[in-house]
PDB file of C-alpha atoms in Angstrom:
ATOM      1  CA  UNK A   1     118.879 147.112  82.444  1.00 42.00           C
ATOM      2  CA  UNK A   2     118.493 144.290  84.652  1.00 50.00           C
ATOM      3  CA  UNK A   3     120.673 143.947  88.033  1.00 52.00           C
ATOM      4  CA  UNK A   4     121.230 140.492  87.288  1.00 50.00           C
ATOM      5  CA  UNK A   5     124.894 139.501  86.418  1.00 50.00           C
ATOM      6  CA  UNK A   6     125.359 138.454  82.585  1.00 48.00           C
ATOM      7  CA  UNK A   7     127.133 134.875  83.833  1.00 51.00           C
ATOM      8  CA  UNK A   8     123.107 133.633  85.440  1.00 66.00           C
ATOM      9  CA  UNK A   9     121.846 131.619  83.097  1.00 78.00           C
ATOM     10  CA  UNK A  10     119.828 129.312  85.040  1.00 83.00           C
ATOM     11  CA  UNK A  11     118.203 129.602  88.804  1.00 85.00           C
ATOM     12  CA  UNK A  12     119.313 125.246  89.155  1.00 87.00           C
ATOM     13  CA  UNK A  13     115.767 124.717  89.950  1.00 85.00           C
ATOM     14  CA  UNK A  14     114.143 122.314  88.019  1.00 83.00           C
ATOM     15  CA  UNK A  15     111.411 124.735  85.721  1.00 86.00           C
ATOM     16  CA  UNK A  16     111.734 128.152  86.871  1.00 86.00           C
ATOM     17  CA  UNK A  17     113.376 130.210  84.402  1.00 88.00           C
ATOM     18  CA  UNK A  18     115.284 133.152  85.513  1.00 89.00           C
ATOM     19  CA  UNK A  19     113.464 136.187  85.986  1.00 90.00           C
ATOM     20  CA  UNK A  20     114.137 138.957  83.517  1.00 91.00           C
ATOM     21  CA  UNK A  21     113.522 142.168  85.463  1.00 94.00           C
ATOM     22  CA  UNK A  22     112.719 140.803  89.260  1.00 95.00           C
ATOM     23  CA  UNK A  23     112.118 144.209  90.917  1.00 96.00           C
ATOM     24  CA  UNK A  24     109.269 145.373  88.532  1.00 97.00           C
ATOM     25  CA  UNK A  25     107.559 142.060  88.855  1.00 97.00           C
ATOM     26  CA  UNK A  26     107.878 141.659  92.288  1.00 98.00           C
ATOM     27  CA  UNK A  27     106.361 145.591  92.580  1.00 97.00           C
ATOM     28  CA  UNK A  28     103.355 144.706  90.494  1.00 98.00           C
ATOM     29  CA  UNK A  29     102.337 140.962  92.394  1.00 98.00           C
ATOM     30  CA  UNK A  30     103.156 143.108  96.181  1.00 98.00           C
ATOM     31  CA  UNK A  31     100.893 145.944  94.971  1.00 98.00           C
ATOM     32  CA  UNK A  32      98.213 143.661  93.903  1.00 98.00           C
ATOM     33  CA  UNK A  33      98.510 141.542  96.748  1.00 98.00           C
ATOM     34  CA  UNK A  34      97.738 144.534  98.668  1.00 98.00           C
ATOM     35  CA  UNK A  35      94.946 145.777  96.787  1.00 98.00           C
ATOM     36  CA  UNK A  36      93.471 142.107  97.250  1.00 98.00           C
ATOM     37  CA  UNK A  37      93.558 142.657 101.064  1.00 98.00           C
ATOM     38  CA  UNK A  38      92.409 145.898 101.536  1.00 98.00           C
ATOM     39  CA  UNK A  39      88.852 144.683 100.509  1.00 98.00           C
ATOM     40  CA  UNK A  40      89.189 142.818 103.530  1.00 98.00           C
ATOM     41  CA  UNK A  41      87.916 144.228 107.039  1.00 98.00           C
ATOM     42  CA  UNK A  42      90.602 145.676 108.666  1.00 97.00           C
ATOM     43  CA  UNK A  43      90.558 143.522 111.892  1.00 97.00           C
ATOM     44  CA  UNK A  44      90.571 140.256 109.403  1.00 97.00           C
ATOM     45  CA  UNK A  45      93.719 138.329 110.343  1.00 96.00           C
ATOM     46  CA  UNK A  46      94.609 137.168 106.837  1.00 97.00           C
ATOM     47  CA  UNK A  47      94.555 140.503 106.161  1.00 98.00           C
ATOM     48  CA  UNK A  48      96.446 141.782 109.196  1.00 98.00           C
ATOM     49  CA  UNK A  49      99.312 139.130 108.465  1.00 98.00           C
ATOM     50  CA  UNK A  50      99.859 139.522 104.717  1.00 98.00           C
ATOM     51  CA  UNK A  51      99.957 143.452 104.864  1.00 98.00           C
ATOM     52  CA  UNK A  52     102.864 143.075 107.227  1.00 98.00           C
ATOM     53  CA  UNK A  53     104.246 140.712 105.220  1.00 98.00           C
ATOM     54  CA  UNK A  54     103.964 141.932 101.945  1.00 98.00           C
ATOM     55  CA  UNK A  55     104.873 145.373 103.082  1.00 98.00           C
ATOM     56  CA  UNK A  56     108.306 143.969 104.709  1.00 98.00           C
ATOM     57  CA  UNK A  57     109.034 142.280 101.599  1.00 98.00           C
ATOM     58  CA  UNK A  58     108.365 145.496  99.635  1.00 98.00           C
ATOM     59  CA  UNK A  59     110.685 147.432 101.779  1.00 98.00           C
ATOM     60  CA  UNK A  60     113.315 145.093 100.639  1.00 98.00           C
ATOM     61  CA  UNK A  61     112.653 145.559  97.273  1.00 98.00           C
ATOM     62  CA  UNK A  62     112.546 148.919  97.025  1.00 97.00           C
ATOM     63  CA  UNK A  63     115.909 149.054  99.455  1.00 98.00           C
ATOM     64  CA  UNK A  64     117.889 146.314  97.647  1.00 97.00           C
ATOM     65  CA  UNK A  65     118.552 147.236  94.367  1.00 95.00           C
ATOM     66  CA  UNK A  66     121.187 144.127  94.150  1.00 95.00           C
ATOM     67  CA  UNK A  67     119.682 140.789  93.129  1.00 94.00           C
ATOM     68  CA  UNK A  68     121.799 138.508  95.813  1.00 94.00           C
ATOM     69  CA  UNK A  69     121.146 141.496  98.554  1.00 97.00           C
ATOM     70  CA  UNK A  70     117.396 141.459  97.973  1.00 97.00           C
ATOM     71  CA  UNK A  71     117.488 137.625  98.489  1.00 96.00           C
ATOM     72  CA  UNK A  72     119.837 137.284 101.666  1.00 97.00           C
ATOM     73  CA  UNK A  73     117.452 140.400 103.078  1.00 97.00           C
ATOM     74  CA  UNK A  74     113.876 138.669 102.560  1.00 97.00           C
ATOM     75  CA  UNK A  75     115.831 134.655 102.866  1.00 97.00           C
ATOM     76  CA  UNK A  76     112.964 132.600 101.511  1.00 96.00           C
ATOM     77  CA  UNK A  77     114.928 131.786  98.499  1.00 95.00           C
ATOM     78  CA  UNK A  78     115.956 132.945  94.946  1.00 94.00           C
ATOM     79  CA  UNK A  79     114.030 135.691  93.458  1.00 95.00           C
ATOM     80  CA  UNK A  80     112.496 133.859  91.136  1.00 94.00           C
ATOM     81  CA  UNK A  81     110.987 131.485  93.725  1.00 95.00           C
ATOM     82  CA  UNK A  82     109.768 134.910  96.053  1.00 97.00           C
ATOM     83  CA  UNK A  83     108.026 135.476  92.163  1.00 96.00           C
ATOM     84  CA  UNK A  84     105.997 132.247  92.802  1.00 96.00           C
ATOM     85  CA  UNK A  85     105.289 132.642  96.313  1.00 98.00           C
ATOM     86  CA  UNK A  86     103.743 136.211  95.509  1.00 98.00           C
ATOM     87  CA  UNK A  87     101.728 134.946  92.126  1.00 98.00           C
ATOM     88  CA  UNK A  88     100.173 132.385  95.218  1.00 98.00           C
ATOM     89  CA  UNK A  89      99.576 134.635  97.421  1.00 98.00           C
ATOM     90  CA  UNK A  90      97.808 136.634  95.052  1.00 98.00           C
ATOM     91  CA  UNK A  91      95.769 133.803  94.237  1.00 98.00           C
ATOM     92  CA  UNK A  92      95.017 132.405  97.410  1.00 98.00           C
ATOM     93  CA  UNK A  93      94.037 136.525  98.616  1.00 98.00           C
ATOM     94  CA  UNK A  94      91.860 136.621  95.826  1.00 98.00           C
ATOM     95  CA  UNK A  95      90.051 133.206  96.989  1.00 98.00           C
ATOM     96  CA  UNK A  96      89.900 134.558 100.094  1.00 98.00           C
ATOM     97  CA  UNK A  97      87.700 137.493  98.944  1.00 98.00           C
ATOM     98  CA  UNK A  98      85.131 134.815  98.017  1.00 97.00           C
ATOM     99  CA  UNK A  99      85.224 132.710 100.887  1.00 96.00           C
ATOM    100  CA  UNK A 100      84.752 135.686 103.382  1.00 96.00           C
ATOM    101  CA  UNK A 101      86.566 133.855 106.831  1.00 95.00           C
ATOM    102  CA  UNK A 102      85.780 136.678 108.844  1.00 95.00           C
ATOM    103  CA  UNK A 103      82.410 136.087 108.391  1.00 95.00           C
ATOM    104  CA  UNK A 104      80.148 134.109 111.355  1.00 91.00           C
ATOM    105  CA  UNK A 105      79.595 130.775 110.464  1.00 87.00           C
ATOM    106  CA  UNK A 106      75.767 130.267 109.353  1.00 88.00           C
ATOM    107  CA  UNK A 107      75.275 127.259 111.672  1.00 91.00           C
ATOM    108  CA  UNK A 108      76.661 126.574 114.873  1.00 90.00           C
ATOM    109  CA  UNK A 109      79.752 123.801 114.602  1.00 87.00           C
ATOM    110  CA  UNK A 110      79.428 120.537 116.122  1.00 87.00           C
ATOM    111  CA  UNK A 111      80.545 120.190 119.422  1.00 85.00           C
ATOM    112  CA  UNK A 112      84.711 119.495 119.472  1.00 80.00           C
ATOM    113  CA  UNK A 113      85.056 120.672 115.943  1.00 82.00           C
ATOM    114  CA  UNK A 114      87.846 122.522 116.996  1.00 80.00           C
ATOM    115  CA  UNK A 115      89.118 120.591 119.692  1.00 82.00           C
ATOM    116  CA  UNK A 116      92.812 119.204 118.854  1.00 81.00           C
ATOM    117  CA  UNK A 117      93.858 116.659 118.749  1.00 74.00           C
ATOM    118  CA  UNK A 118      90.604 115.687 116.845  1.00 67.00           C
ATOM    119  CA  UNK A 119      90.105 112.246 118.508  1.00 67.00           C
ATOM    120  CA  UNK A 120      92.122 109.708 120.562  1.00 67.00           C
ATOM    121  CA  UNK A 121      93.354 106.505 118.948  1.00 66.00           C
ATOM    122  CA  UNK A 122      92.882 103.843 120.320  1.00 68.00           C
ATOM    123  CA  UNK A 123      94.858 100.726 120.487  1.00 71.00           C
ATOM    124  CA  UNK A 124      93.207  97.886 118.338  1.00 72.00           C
ATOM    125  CA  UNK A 125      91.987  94.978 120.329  1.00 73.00           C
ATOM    126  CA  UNK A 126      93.850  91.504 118.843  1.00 69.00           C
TER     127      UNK A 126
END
């Protein structure tokens, strides 16, 4: 039986229907997430980052049986919207895996190519 109180029939937000059993599907996308990253080297900071992340947001799953407690504990919004920020974070972890960051560049970058702010602008000349 869901946690969710029988008068939620809508989340108000435009397309995202309410989530049926939160906790389970948040479990699954977390433990993916993490299975995603440990592929990674361990000193990758993607990697580094997200495990703390996802691991802090796990905690308050697994501590926060109570839909609106689980929210106010994570606060980046309803549980259906932490749904969608996990199903991109798999996603983008996944992408990640492909393009390999930690990885040396194969050619030298230009000179400035990380300099910020990228160039000055100048004042046209009327």
């Amino acid at each position: 039986m869901s946690s969710l109180p029988s008068f939620i029939q809508s989340t108000g937000l435009t397309g995202l229907a309410v989530a049926t059993n939160p906790h389970h599907t948040l479990c699954a996308l977390y433990g993916k997430i993490l299975r995603a990253v440990a592929k990674m080297p361990q000193d990758a900071s993607y990697r580094k980052n997200t495990e703390q992340l996802v691991n802090q947001r796990a905690e308050a799953v697994a501590n926060n049986k109570d839909i609106a407690e689980l929210e106010k504990a994570v606060g980046c919004g309803q549980v259906e919207e932490l749904i969608v920020q996990a199903e991109n974070e798999l996603v983008l972890a996944r992408k990640m895996l492909g393009w390999k960051p930690w990885e040396k560049l194969v050619e030298q970058a230009p000179p400035k190519q990380w300099d910020w702010p990228p160039a000055q602008i100048m004042e046209p000349k009327v």
